Structures are given as C-alpha cells and as structure tokens.
C-alpha cells in the first residue's frame, strides 16, 4: 500500500472513531434476530439509590436495636445477625422478588438485569452483592467508583463478575382514552402518513382543543369529504378503526383488539 494511502486510511479511521457519539445505550441482538436496547445508569443515580437503601437499612437496624434493648447479650447477638443479613442479603431479596429493584433503585427507576437483558438470576444477584467488599476497597467504594468510571456500561467489579447491568426501567405506558365514537373504515387511497396523523389526532383528542382538532381535520377534507364537527367525529372513528377497534355486531357493540400495526 502506498504511504499516502495508508496515512489517508489511518486518518479516516481516527476521524470516524473521534466522530462516534458517546451515549449510554446498551444494545444486543437476541437469537431470534430482535434488537434490544436499554439505557444504562451512571454512577450518580446509583450512588443516590444506594443512599436511599442505606437509609432504610439504618432505620431498620435502629428499630431492631430498640426492640432488643432488654434482651442483654442475646439481643446484641440478634442485632449483629440482623445487621449481617441486611448488609448482604437485603439487595438480593429485592432484586429477586421485586424485579431487580431495591427500594432505592425503584425511587430512581433503576433495575438490575443480566447482561443479555434477561431478569437477574439468584447466582448473579448473590455474586454481585457478595463482591461489594471488593468494590469497597481500599475504602468508601473507591474500587467500584473507578471501575464504573472506566467501564463503558458503568459496571462495578461485582457487575463484571456476575455479568449484570444496572439500567433505567421505563414505566409502562398508560392506555390512551379514545373518543367514544363508532369506528369507521378509512377512505380508499389514504396514505401512510395520513393514517399516522389521524391516529395521532385520535389519541390526543383529550389534549387538543376542538378548534385545533377542527383545523387539523379540515386539512384532510379533500380526502374525507366532511366538514365541521362531523369531520372531527369521522376522523376519530377512522382513528379507532386504524387502532384495531372493529364493530362486533350490527347493534353497535365494539371490541378493542388494538392491533399495533397501521392499516396499509
């Protein structure tokens, strides 16, 4: 290869590497060929979540200590046993029985998952939590902070060993209240972008004023052939049809199948 060509290739490679955007997305492809992506959580929200969990554990220990005050040395032994269980198995309990979320993680919409984005397993949860002693070294979780800062996906040493990630868990979308109008089949020749616009209008019917809805409806007047209030009702009916609502019988009973696809 000519030297100038090699220099050009090296410069283009370094330029493309420099232009690669940094983000917090973690993407994998399943064996079925489905692409999955999540947003991984950085050190700051994880520290805040840990602080909330530490507060809860401290309150539990204080209450336990008060309750065992009159038990003498036996009470001290029970308190130490409770402290040990809370320190090492409090996170394991919540990660296994609360969808990978301790109370602190839930407060910040975080969750622990396996690195293939499946729910965390018992072995992985126990390993990542028992190895917190390594992340704590030499003090104050210094090793864990360095590991998270140097890791592309903010994994501490326990995460590396267990093959886990801490990700943001998105809240499930609440069902949209659709207008209570009879579904109507769309007119022939309705383009895909028009279908999407009608669906958006139908789903946002409670958020838009009637004047704004009528303004949008009149844009499609050449296709729908309706004006005024009738045009809004007609588009709402078409939107319900496109979203999967079909008449169940001639009496007007409807069933929401709510297919995700858009009619072609």
PDB file of C-alpha atoms in Angstrom:
ATOM      1  CA  UNK A   1       0.000   0.000   0.000  1.00  0.00           C
ATOM      2  CA  UNK A   2       1.271   3.486  -0.844  1.00  0.00           C
ATOM      3  CA  UNK A   3       2.291   5.516   2.249  1.00  0.00           C
ATOM      4  CA  UNK A   4      -0.085   8.327   1.372  1.00  0.00           C
ATOM      5  CA  UNK A   5      -2.932   5.836   1.067  1.00  0.00           C
ATOM      6  CA  UNK A   6      -2.033   4.341   4.451  1.00  0.00           C
ATOM      7  CA  UNK A   7      -1.948   7.799   6.033  1.00  0.00           C
ATOM      8  CA  UNK A   8      -5.305   8.603   4.481  1.00  0.00           C
ATOM      9  CA  UNK A   9      -6.806   5.357   5.769  1.00  0.00           C
ATOM     10  CA  UNK A  10      -5.393   5.929   9.261  1.00  0.00           C
ATOM     11  CA  UNK A  11      -6.655   9.496   9.366  1.00  0.00           C
ATOM     12  CA  UNK A  12     -10.137   8.499   8.179  1.00  0.00           C
ATOM     13  CA  UNK A  13     -10.246   5.713  10.774  1.00  0.00           C
ATOM     14  CA  UNK A  14      -9.195   8.019  13.588  1.00  0.00           C
ATOM     15  CA  UNK A  15     -11.637  10.656  12.369  1.00  0.00           C
ATOM     16  CA  UNK A  16     -14.540   8.202  12.299  1.00  0.00           C
ATOM     17  CA  UNK A  17     -13.585   6.966  15.771  1.00  0.00           C
ATOM     18  CA  UNK A  18     -13.466  10.521  17.051  1.00  0.00           C
ATOM     19  CA  UNK A  19     -16.854  11.264  15.492  1.00  0.00           C
ATOM     20  CA  UNK A  20     -18.514   8.215  17.091  1.00  0.00           C
ATOM     21  CA  UNK A  21     -21.030   9.660  19.529  1.00  0.00           C
ATOM     22  CA  UNK A  22     -20.872   8.633  23.170  1.00  0.00           C
ATOM     23  CA  UNK A  23     -24.125   7.507  24.699  1.00  0.00           C
ATOM     24  CA  UNK A  24     -25.446   5.307  27.477  1.00  0.00           C
ATOM     25  CA  UNK A  25     -27.306   2.842  25.269  1.00  0.00           C
ATOM     26  CA  UNK A  26     -26.636  -0.862  25.626  1.00  0.00           C
ATOM     27  CA  UNK A  27     -27.738  -2.859  22.588  1.00  0.00           C
ATOM     28  CA  UNK A  28     -27.876  -6.588  21.926  1.00  0.00           C
ATOM     29  CA  UNK A  29     -29.414  -8.855  19.312  1.00  0.00           C
ATOM     30  CA  UNK A  30     -31.420 -11.846  20.515  1.00  0.00           C
ATOM     31  CA  UNK A  31     -31.072 -15.288  18.914  1.00  0.00           C
ATOM     32  CA  UNK A  32     -34.395 -14.548  17.190  1.00  0.00           C
ATOM     33  CA  UNK A  33     -32.807 -11.543  15.478  1.00  0.00           C
ATOM     34  CA  UNK A  34     -34.601  -8.907  17.578  1.00  0.00           C
ATOM     35  CA  UNK A  35     -32.597  -5.817  18.512  1.00  0.00           C
ATOM     36  CA  UNK A  36     -32.980  -4.727  22.145  1.00  0.00           C
ATOM     37  CA  UNK A  37     -31.607  -1.562  23.704  1.00  0.00           C
ATOM     38  CA  UNK A  38     -31.666  -0.075  27.193  1.00  0.00           C
ATOM     39  CA  UNK A  39     -30.139   2.951  28.848  1.00  0.00           C
ATOM     40  CA  UNK A  40     -27.539   2.066  31.471  1.00  0.00           C
ATOM     41  CA  UNK A  41     -27.342   4.023  34.718  1.00  0.00           C
ATOM     42  CA  UNK A  42     -24.235   6.008  35.608  1.00  0.00           C
ATOM     43  CA  UNK A  43     -22.520   6.417  38.993  1.00  0.00           C
ATOM     44  CA  UNK A  44     -24.589   9.375  40.243  1.00  0.00           C
ATOM     45  CA  UNK A  45     -28.086   7.782  40.203  1.00  0.00           C
ATOM     46  CA  UNK A  46     -26.603   4.533  41.535  1.00  0.00           C
ATOM     47  CA  UNK A  47     -24.989   6.384  44.451  1.00  0.00           C
ATOM     48  CA  UNK A  48     -28.271   8.138  45.213  1.00  0.00           C
ATOM     49  CA  UNK A  49     -30.154   4.829  45.076  1.00  0.00           C
ATOM     50  CA  UNK A  50     -27.580   3.274  47.423  1.00  0.00           C
ATOM     51  CA  UNK A  51     -28.004   6.192  49.824  1.00  0.00           C
ATOM     52  CA  UNK A  52     -31.765   5.609  49.960  1.00  0.00           C
ATOM     53  CA  UNK A  53     -31.258   1.897  50.625  1.00  0.00           C
ATOM     54  CA  UNK A  54     -28.655   2.705  53.287  1.00  0.00           C
ATOM     55  CA  UNK A  55     -31.168   4.982  54.993  1.00  0.00           C
ATOM     56  CA  UNK A  56     -33.790   2.227  55.013  1.00  0.00           C
ATOM     57  CA  UNK A  57     -31.324  -0.333  56.363  1.00  0.00           C
ATOM     58  CA  UNK A  58     -30.197   2.080  59.083  1.00  0.00           C
ATOM     59  CA  UNK A  59     -33.782   2.737  60.170  1.00  0.00           C
ATOM     60  CA  UNK A  60     -34.453  -0.999  60.354  1.00  0.00           C
ATOM     61  CA  UNK A  61     -31.349  -1.543  62.485  1.00  0.00           C
ATOM     62  CA  UNK A  62     -32.277   1.320  64.807  1.00  0.00           C
ATOM     63  CA  UNK A  63     -35.775  -0.101  65.318  1.00  0.00           C
ATOM     64  CA  UNK A  64     -34.331  -3.591  65.805  1.00  0.00           C
ATOM     65  CA  UNK A  65     -31.824  -2.261  68.339  1.00  0.00           C
ATOM     66  CA  UNK A  66     -34.545  -0.520  70.324  1.00  0.00           C
ATOM     67  CA  UNK A  67     -36.674  -3.668  70.291  1.00  0.00           C
ATOM     68  CA  UNK A  68     -33.757  -5.801  71.545  1.00  0.00           C
ATOM     69  CA  UNK A  69     -32.604  -3.365  74.236  1.00  0.00           C
ATOM     70  CA  UNK A  70     -33.883  -5.515  77.100  1.00  0.00           C
ATOM     71  CA  UNK A  71     -32.532  -8.797  75.713  1.00  0.00           C
ATOM     72  CA  UNK A  72     -29.000  -8.225  77.009  1.00  0.00           C
ATOM     73  CA  UNK A  73     -26.158 -10.055  75.299  1.00  0.00           C
ATOM     74  CA  UNK A  74     -28.602 -12.216  73.367  1.00  0.00           C
ATOM     75  CA  UNK A  75     -30.122  -9.030  71.957  1.00  0.00           C
ATOM     76  CA  UNK A  76     -26.686  -7.863  70.825  1.00  0.00           C
ATOM     77  CA  UNK A  77     -26.182 -11.194  69.089  1.00  0.00           C
ATOM     78  CA  UNK A  78     -29.535 -10.956  67.304  1.00  0.00           C
ATOM     79  CA  UNK A  79     -28.790  -7.364  66.334  1.00  0.00           C
ATOM     80  CA  UNK A  80     -25.429  -8.358  64.827  1.00  0.00           C
ATOM     81  CA  UNK A  81     -27.114 -11.225  62.953  1.00  0.00           C
ATOM     82  CA  UNK A  82     -29.766  -8.854  61.613  1.00  0.00           C
ATOM     83  CA  UNK A  83     -27.082  -6.378  60.605  1.00  0.00           C
ATOM     84  CA  UNK A  84     -25.233  -9.091  58.675  1.00  0.00           C
ATOM     85  CA  UNK A  85     -28.395 -10.231  56.876  1.00  0.00           C
ATOM     86  CA  UNK A  86     -29.391  -6.679  55.974  1.00  0.00           C
ATOM     87  CA  UNK A  87     -25.931  -5.823  54.675  1.00  0.00           C
ATOM     88  CA  UNK A  88     -25.523  -8.795  52.364  1.00  0.00           C
ATOM     89  CA  UNK A  89     -28.995 -10.126  51.587  1.00  0.00           C
ATOM     90  CA  UNK A  90     -31.224  -7.029  51.621  1.00  0.00           C
ATOM     91  CA  UNK A  91     -30.298  -6.287  47.963  1.00  0.00           C
ATOM     92  CA  UNK A  92     -30.595  -9.959  46.963  1.00  0.00           C
ATOM     93  CA  UNK A  93     -34.131 -10.213  48.364  1.00  0.00           C
ATOM     94  CA  UNK A  94     -35.409  -7.185  46.486  1.00  0.00           C
ATOM     95  CA  UNK A  95     -33.542  -7.966  43.268  1.00  0.00           C
ATOM     96  CA  UNK A  96     -35.094 -11.436  43.149  1.00  0.00           C
ATOM     97  CA  UNK A  97     -38.613 -10.692  44.360  1.00  0.00           C
ATOM     98  CA  UNK A  98     -39.106  -7.098  43.178  1.00  0.00           C
ATOM     99  CA  UNK A  99     -37.985  -7.261  39.570  1.00  0.00           C
ATOM    100  CA  UNK A 100     -34.352  -6.314  40.152  1.00  0.00           C
ATOM    101  CA  UNK A 101     -35.257  -3.181  42.121  1.00  0.00           C
ATOM    102  CA  UNK A 102     -34.420  -2.354  45.701  1.00  0.00           C
ATOM    103  CA  UNK A 103     -36.472   0.496  47.224  1.00  0.00           C
ATOM    104  CA  UNK A 104     -33.629   2.887  46.373  1.00  0.00           C
ATOM    105  CA  UNK A 105     -33.411   1.725  42.780  1.00  0.00           C
ATOM    106  CA  UNK A 106     -37.174   1.902  42.406  1.00  0.00           C
ATOM    107  CA  UNK A 107     -37.089   5.516  43.604  1.00  0.00           C
ATOM    108  CA  UNK A 108     -34.800   6.372  40.678  1.00  0.00           C
ATOM    109  CA  UNK A 109     -36.372   3.967  38.126  1.00  0.00           C
ATOM    110  CA  UNK A 110     -33.317   1.696  38.097  1.00  0.00           C
ATOM    111  CA  UNK A 111     -33.165  -2.091  37.886  1.00  0.00           C
ATOM    112  CA  UNK A 112     -30.505  -4.809  37.817  1.00  0.00           C
ATOM    113  CA  UNK A 113     -30.604  -7.211  34.854  1.00  0.00           C
ATOM    114  CA  UNK A 114     -28.312  -9.795  33.316  1.00  0.00           C
ATOM    115  CA  UNK A 115     -26.086  -8.506  30.524  1.00  0.00           C
ATOM    116  CA  UNK A 116     -28.318 -10.304  27.993  1.00  0.00           C
ATOM    117  CA  UNK A 117     -31.207  -8.174  29.369  1.00  0.00           C
ATOM    118  CA  UNK A 118     -32.976 -11.128  30.992  1.00  0.00           C
ATOM    119  CA  UNK A 119     -34.169 -10.891  34.624  1.00  0.00           C
ATOM    120  CA  UNK A 120     -31.337 -11.294  37.104  1.00  0.00           C
ATOM    121  CA  UNK A 121     -30.799 -14.817  38.450  1.00  0.00           C
ATOM    122  CA  UNK A 122     -30.113 -15.957  42.020  1.00  0.00           C
ATOM    123  CA  UNK A 123     -26.472 -16.749  41.332  1.00  0.00           C
ATOM    124  CA  UNK A 124     -25.789 -13.423  39.648  1.00  0.00           C
ATOM    125  CA  UNK A 125     -27.538 -11.456  42.385  1.00  0.00           C
ATOM    126  CA  UNK A 126     -25.670 -13.208  45.196  1.00  0.00           C
ATOM    127  CA  UNK A 127     -22.317 -12.855  43.437  1.00  0.00           C
ATOM    128  CA  UNK A 128     -22.654  -9.156  42.613  1.00  0.00           C
ATOM    129  CA  UNK A 129     -23.663  -8.349  46.184  1.00  0.00           C
ATOM    130  CA  UNK A 130     -21.083 -10.508  47.944  1.00  0.00           C
ATOM    131  CA  UNK A 131     -18.367  -8.889  45.820  1.00  0.00           C
ATOM    132  CA  UNK A 132     -19.256  -5.466  47.164  1.00  0.00           C
ATOM    133  CA  UNK A 133     -16.412  -5.954  49.604  1.00  0.00           C
ATOM    134  CA  UNK A 134     -14.024  -5.822  46.613  1.00  0.00           C
ATOM    135  CA  UNK A 135     -15.702  -2.663  45.316  1.00  0.00           C
ATOM    136  CA  UNK A 136     -15.352  -1.116  48.776  1.00  0.00           C
ATOM    137  CA  UNK A 137     -11.541  -1.444  48.794  1.00  0.00           C
ATOM    138  CA  UNK A 138      -9.482   0.329  49.955  1.00  0.00           C
ATOM    139  CA  UNK A 139     -12.292   2.434  51.470  1.00  0.00           C
ATOM    140  CA  UNK A 140     -15.522   4.181  50.505  1.00  0.00           C
ATOM    141  CA  UNK A 141     -16.173   2.050  47.407  1.00  0.00           C
ATOM    142  CA  UNK A 142     -13.143   3.535  45.656  1.00  0.00           C
ATOM    143  CA  UNK A 143     -12.548   0.421  43.545  1.00  0.00           C
ATOM    144  CA  UNK A 144     -16.198   0.333  42.493  1.00  0.00           C
ATOM    145  CA  UNK A 145     -16.196   4.006  41.536  1.00  0.00           C
ATOM    146  CA  UNK A 146     -13.026   3.623  39.486  1.00  0.00           C
ATOM    147  CA  UNK A 147     -14.447   0.532  37.787  1.00  0.00           C
ATOM    148  CA  UNK A 148     -17.731   2.283  36.913  1.00  0.00           C
ATOM    149  CA  UNK A 149     -15.935   5.378  35.637  1.00  0.00           C
ATOM    150  CA  UNK A 150     -13.626   3.296  33.412  1.00  0.00           C
ATOM    151  CA  UNK A 151     -16.368   0.978  32.149  1.00  0.00           C
ATOM    152  CA  UNK A 152     -18.339   1.761  29.027  1.00  0.00           C
ATOM    153  CA  UNK A 153     -21.521   0.499  30.689  1.00  0.00           C
ATOM    154  CA  UNK A 154     -20.748   1.698  34.244  1.00  0.00           C
ATOM    155  CA  UNK A 155     -20.166  -1.780  35.659  1.00  0.00           C
ATOM    156  CA  UNK A 156     -18.507  -2.191  39.034  1.00  0.00           C
ATOM    157  CA  UNK A 157     -16.357  -5.223  39.815  1.00  0.00           C
ATOM    158  CA  UNK A 158     -19.341  -7.192  41.087  1.00  0.00           C
ATOM    159  CA  UNK A 159     -21.206  -6.498  37.845  1.00  0.00           C
ATOM    160  CA  UNK A 160     -18.287  -7.732  35.778  1.00  0.00           C
ATOM    161  CA  UNK A 161     -18.042 -10.957  37.785  1.00  0.00           C
ATOM    162  CA  UNK A 162     -21.798 -11.616  37.768  1.00  0.00           C
ATOM    163  CA  UNK A 163     -22.460 -10.412  34.212  1.00  0.00           C
ATOM    164  CA  UNK A 164     -25.027  -7.814  35.239  1.00  0.00           C
ATOM    165  CA  UNK A 165     -26.002  -4.242  34.381  1.00  0.00           C
ATOM    166  CA  UNK A 166     -27.910  -1.504  36.155  1.00  0.00           C
ATOM    167  CA  UNK A 167     -30.336   0.061  33.681  1.00  0.00           C
ATOM    168  CA  UNK A 168     -33.170   2.545  33.641  1.00  0.00           C
ATOM    169  CA  UNK A 169     -36.553   0.881  33.683  1.00  0.00           C
ATOM    170  CA  UNK A 170     -39.159   2.720  31.669  1.00  0.00           C
ATOM    171  CA  UNK A 171     -42.624   2.938  33.113  1.00  0.00           C
ATOM    172  CA  UNK A 172     -45.336   1.141  31.203  1.00  0.00           C
ATOM    173  CA  UNK A 173     -47.333   3.488  29.052  1.00  0.00           C
ATOM    174  CA  UNK A 174     -50.842   4.064  30.357  1.00  0.00           C
ATOM    175  CA  UNK A 175     -53.641   3.153  27.959  1.00  0.00           C
ATOM    176  CA  UNK A 176     -54.902   6.103  25.955  1.00  0.00           C
ATOM    177  CA  UNK A 177     -58.546   7.093  26.367  1.00  0.00           C
ATOM    178  CA  UNK A 178     -60.037   7.127  22.880  1.00  0.00           C
ATOM    179  CA  UNK A 179     -63.085   9.146  21.820  1.00  0.00           C
ATOM    180  CA  UNK A 180     -66.352   7.257  22.250  1.00  0.00           C
ATOM    181  CA  UNK A 181     -67.445   7.271  18.624  1.00  0.00           C
ATOM    182  CA  UNK A 182     -68.311   4.348  16.336  1.00  0.00           C
ATOM    183  CA  UNK A 183     -65.274   3.123  14.369  1.00  0.00           C
ATOM    184  CA  UNK A 184     -65.367   3.952  10.679  1.00  0.00           C
ATOM    185  CA  UNK A 185     -63.358   2.352   7.847  1.00  0.00           C
ATOM    186  CA  UNK A 186     -60.813   4.727   6.294  1.00  0.00           C
ATOM    187  CA  UNK A 187     -61.392   6.140   2.818  1.00  0.00           C
ATOM    188  CA  UNK A 188     -59.629   4.496  -0.100  1.00  0.00           C
ATOM    189  CA  UNK A 189     -56.218   5.810  -1.071  1.00  0.00           C
ATOM    190  CA  UNK A 190     -55.346   7.040   2.422  1.00  0.00           C
ATOM    191  CA  UNK A 191     -51.564   7.375   2.584  1.00  0.00           C
ATOM    192  CA  UNK A 192     -49.476   6.015   5.434  1.00  0.00           C
ATOM    193  CA  UNK A 193     -48.535   9.469   6.739  1.00  0.00           C
ATOM    194  CA  UNK A 194     -52.214  10.444   6.721  1.00  0.00           C
ATOM    195  CA  UNK A 195     -53.071   7.318   8.703  1.00  0.00           C
ATOM    196  CA  UNK A 196     -50.405   8.188  11.255  1.00  0.00           C
ATOM    197  CA  UNK A 197     -51.717  11.759  11.505  1.00  0.00           C
ATOM    198  CA  UNK A 198     -55.277  10.515  12.091  1.00  0.00           C
ATOM    199  CA  UNK A 199     -54.106   8.073  14.759  1.00  0.00           C
ATOM    200  CA  UNK A 200     -52.185  10.871  16.491  1.00  0.00           C
ATOM    201  CA  UNK A 201     -55.239  13.137  16.358  1.00  0.00           C
ATOM    202  CA  UNK A 202     -57.423  10.399  17.858  1.00  0.00           C
ATOM    203  CA  UNK A 203     -55.008   9.579  20.686  1.00  0.00           C
ATOM    204  CA  UNK A 204     -54.546  13.286  21.543  1.00  0.00           C
ATOM    205  CA  UNK A 205     -58.244  14.157  21.385  1.00  0.00           C
ATOM    206  CA  UNK A 206     -58.402  14.925  25.110  1.00  0.00           C
ATOM    207  CA  UNK A 207     -55.328  17.180  24.951  1.00  0.00           C
ATOM    208  CA  UNK A 208     -56.309  19.279  21.921  1.00  0.00           C
ATOM    209  CA  UNK A 209     -58.998  21.928  21.808  1.00  0.00           C
ATOM    210  CA  UNK A 210     -61.945  21.453  19.461  1.00  0.00           C
ATOM    211  CA  UNK A 211     -60.795  24.416  17.404  1.00  0.00           C
ATOM    212  CA  UNK A 212     -57.354  22.880  16.890  1.00  0.00           C
ATOM    213  CA  UNK A 213     -58.866  19.486  16.048  1.00  0.00           C
ATOM    214  CA  UNK A 214     -61.199  21.063  13.515  1.00  0.00           C
ATOM    215  CA  UNK A 215     -58.286  22.957  11.972  1.00  0.00           C
ATOM    216  CA  UNK A 216     -56.402  19.685  11.547  1.00  0.00           C
ATOM    217  CA  UNK A 217     -59.500  17.862  10.295  1.00  0.00           C
ATOM    218  CA  UNK A 218     -60.109  20.417   7.563  1.00  0.00           C
ATOM    219  CA  UNK A 219     -56.669  19.683   6.107  1.00  0.00           C
ATOM    220  CA  UNK A 220     -57.975  16.220   5.171  1.00  0.00           C
ATOM    221  CA  UNK A 221     -61.313  17.492   3.864  1.00  0.00           C
ATOM    222  CA  UNK A 222     -60.443  16.652   0.211  1.00  0.00           C
ATOM    223  CA  UNK A 223     -59.978  13.030   1.271  1.00  0.00           C
ATOM    224  CA  UNK A 224     -62.690  12.620   3.904  1.00  0.00           C
ATOM    225  CA  UNK A 225     -65.379  14.844   2.365  1.00  0.00           C
ATOM    226  CA  UNK A 226     -66.507  16.051   5.811  1.00  0.00           C
ATOM    227  CA  UNK A 227     -66.541  19.498   7.389  1.00  0.00           C
ATOM    228  CA  UNK A 228     -67.064  20.984  10.831  1.00  0.00           C
ATOM    229  CA  UNK A 229     -67.968  18.827  13.814  1.00  0.00           C
ATOM    230  CA  UNK A 230     -68.755  15.891  11.549  1.00  0.00           C
ATOM    231  CA  UNK A 231     -65.187  15.864  10.224  1.00  0.00           C
ATOM    232  CA  UNK A 232     -63.778  15.518  13.747  1.00  0.00           C
ATOM    233  CA  UNK A 233     -66.133  12.669  14.636  1.00  0.00           C
ATOM    234  CA  UNK A 234     -65.394  10.947  11.354  1.00  0.00           C
ATOM    235  CA  UNK A 235     -61.613  11.171  11.838  1.00  0.00           C
ATOM    236  CA  UNK A 236     -61.952   9.894  15.401  1.00  0.00           C
ATOM    237  CA  UNK A 237     -63.907   6.941  14.047  1.00  0.00           C
ATOM    238  CA  UNK A 238     -61.257   6.284  11.410  1.00  0.00           C
ATOM    239  CA  UNK A 239     -58.573   6.548  14.090  1.00  0.00           C
ATOM    240  CA  UNK A 240     -60.335   3.940  16.228  1.00  0.00           C
ATOM    241  CA  UNK A 241     -60.599   1.686  13.180  1.00  0.00           C
ATOM    242  CA  UNK A 242     -56.898   2.055  12.385  1.00  0.00           C
ATOM    243  CA  UNK A 243     -56.031   1.322  16.021  1.00  0.00           C
ATOM    244  CA  UNK A 244     -57.871  -2.002  15.761  1.00  0.00           C
ATOM    245  CA  UNK A 245     -61.380  -1.263  17.036  1.00  0.00           C
ATOM    246  CA  UNK A 246     -63.983  -3.114  14.997  1.00  0.00           C
ATOM    247  CA  UNK A 247     -67.757  -3.302  15.163  1.00  0.00           C
ATOM    248  CA  UNK A 248     -68.692  -6.557  16.865  1.00  0.00           C
ATOM    249  CA  UNK A 249     -72.230  -6.669  15.552  1.00  0.00           C
ATOM    250  CA  UNK A 250     -74.840  -4.563  13.817  1.00  0.00           C
ATOM    251  CA  UNK A 251     -76.175  -3.414  17.203  1.00  0.00           C
ATOM    252  CA  UNK A 252     -73.122  -1.206  17.668  1.00  0.00           C
ATOM    253  CA  UNK A 253     -71.161  -3.253  20.214  1.00  0.00           C
ATOM    254  CA  UNK A 254     -67.450  -2.805  19.645  1.00  0.00           C
ATOM    255  CA  UNK A 255     -64.397  -4.747  20.706  1.00  0.00           C
ATOM    256  CA  UNK A 256     -60.958  -3.246  21.132  1.00  0.00           C
ATOM    257  CA  UNK A 257     -58.383  -5.519  19.594  1.00  0.00           C
ATOM    258  CA  UNK A 258     -55.911  -2.623  19.496  1.00  0.00           C
ATOM    259  CA  UNK A 259     -53.554  -4.033  16.896  1.00  0.00           C
ATOM    260  CA  UNK A 260     -50.281  -2.127  16.872  1.00  0.00           C
ATOM    261  CA  UNK A 261     -49.871  -2.146  13.127  1.00  0.00           C
ATOM    262  CA  UNK A 262     -51.194   0.618  10.902  1.00  0.00           C
ATOM    263  CA  UNK A 263     -53.605  -0.365   8.137  1.00  0.00           C
ATOM    264  CA  UNK A 264     -51.920  -0.386   4.784  1.00  0.00           C
TER     265      UNK A 264
END
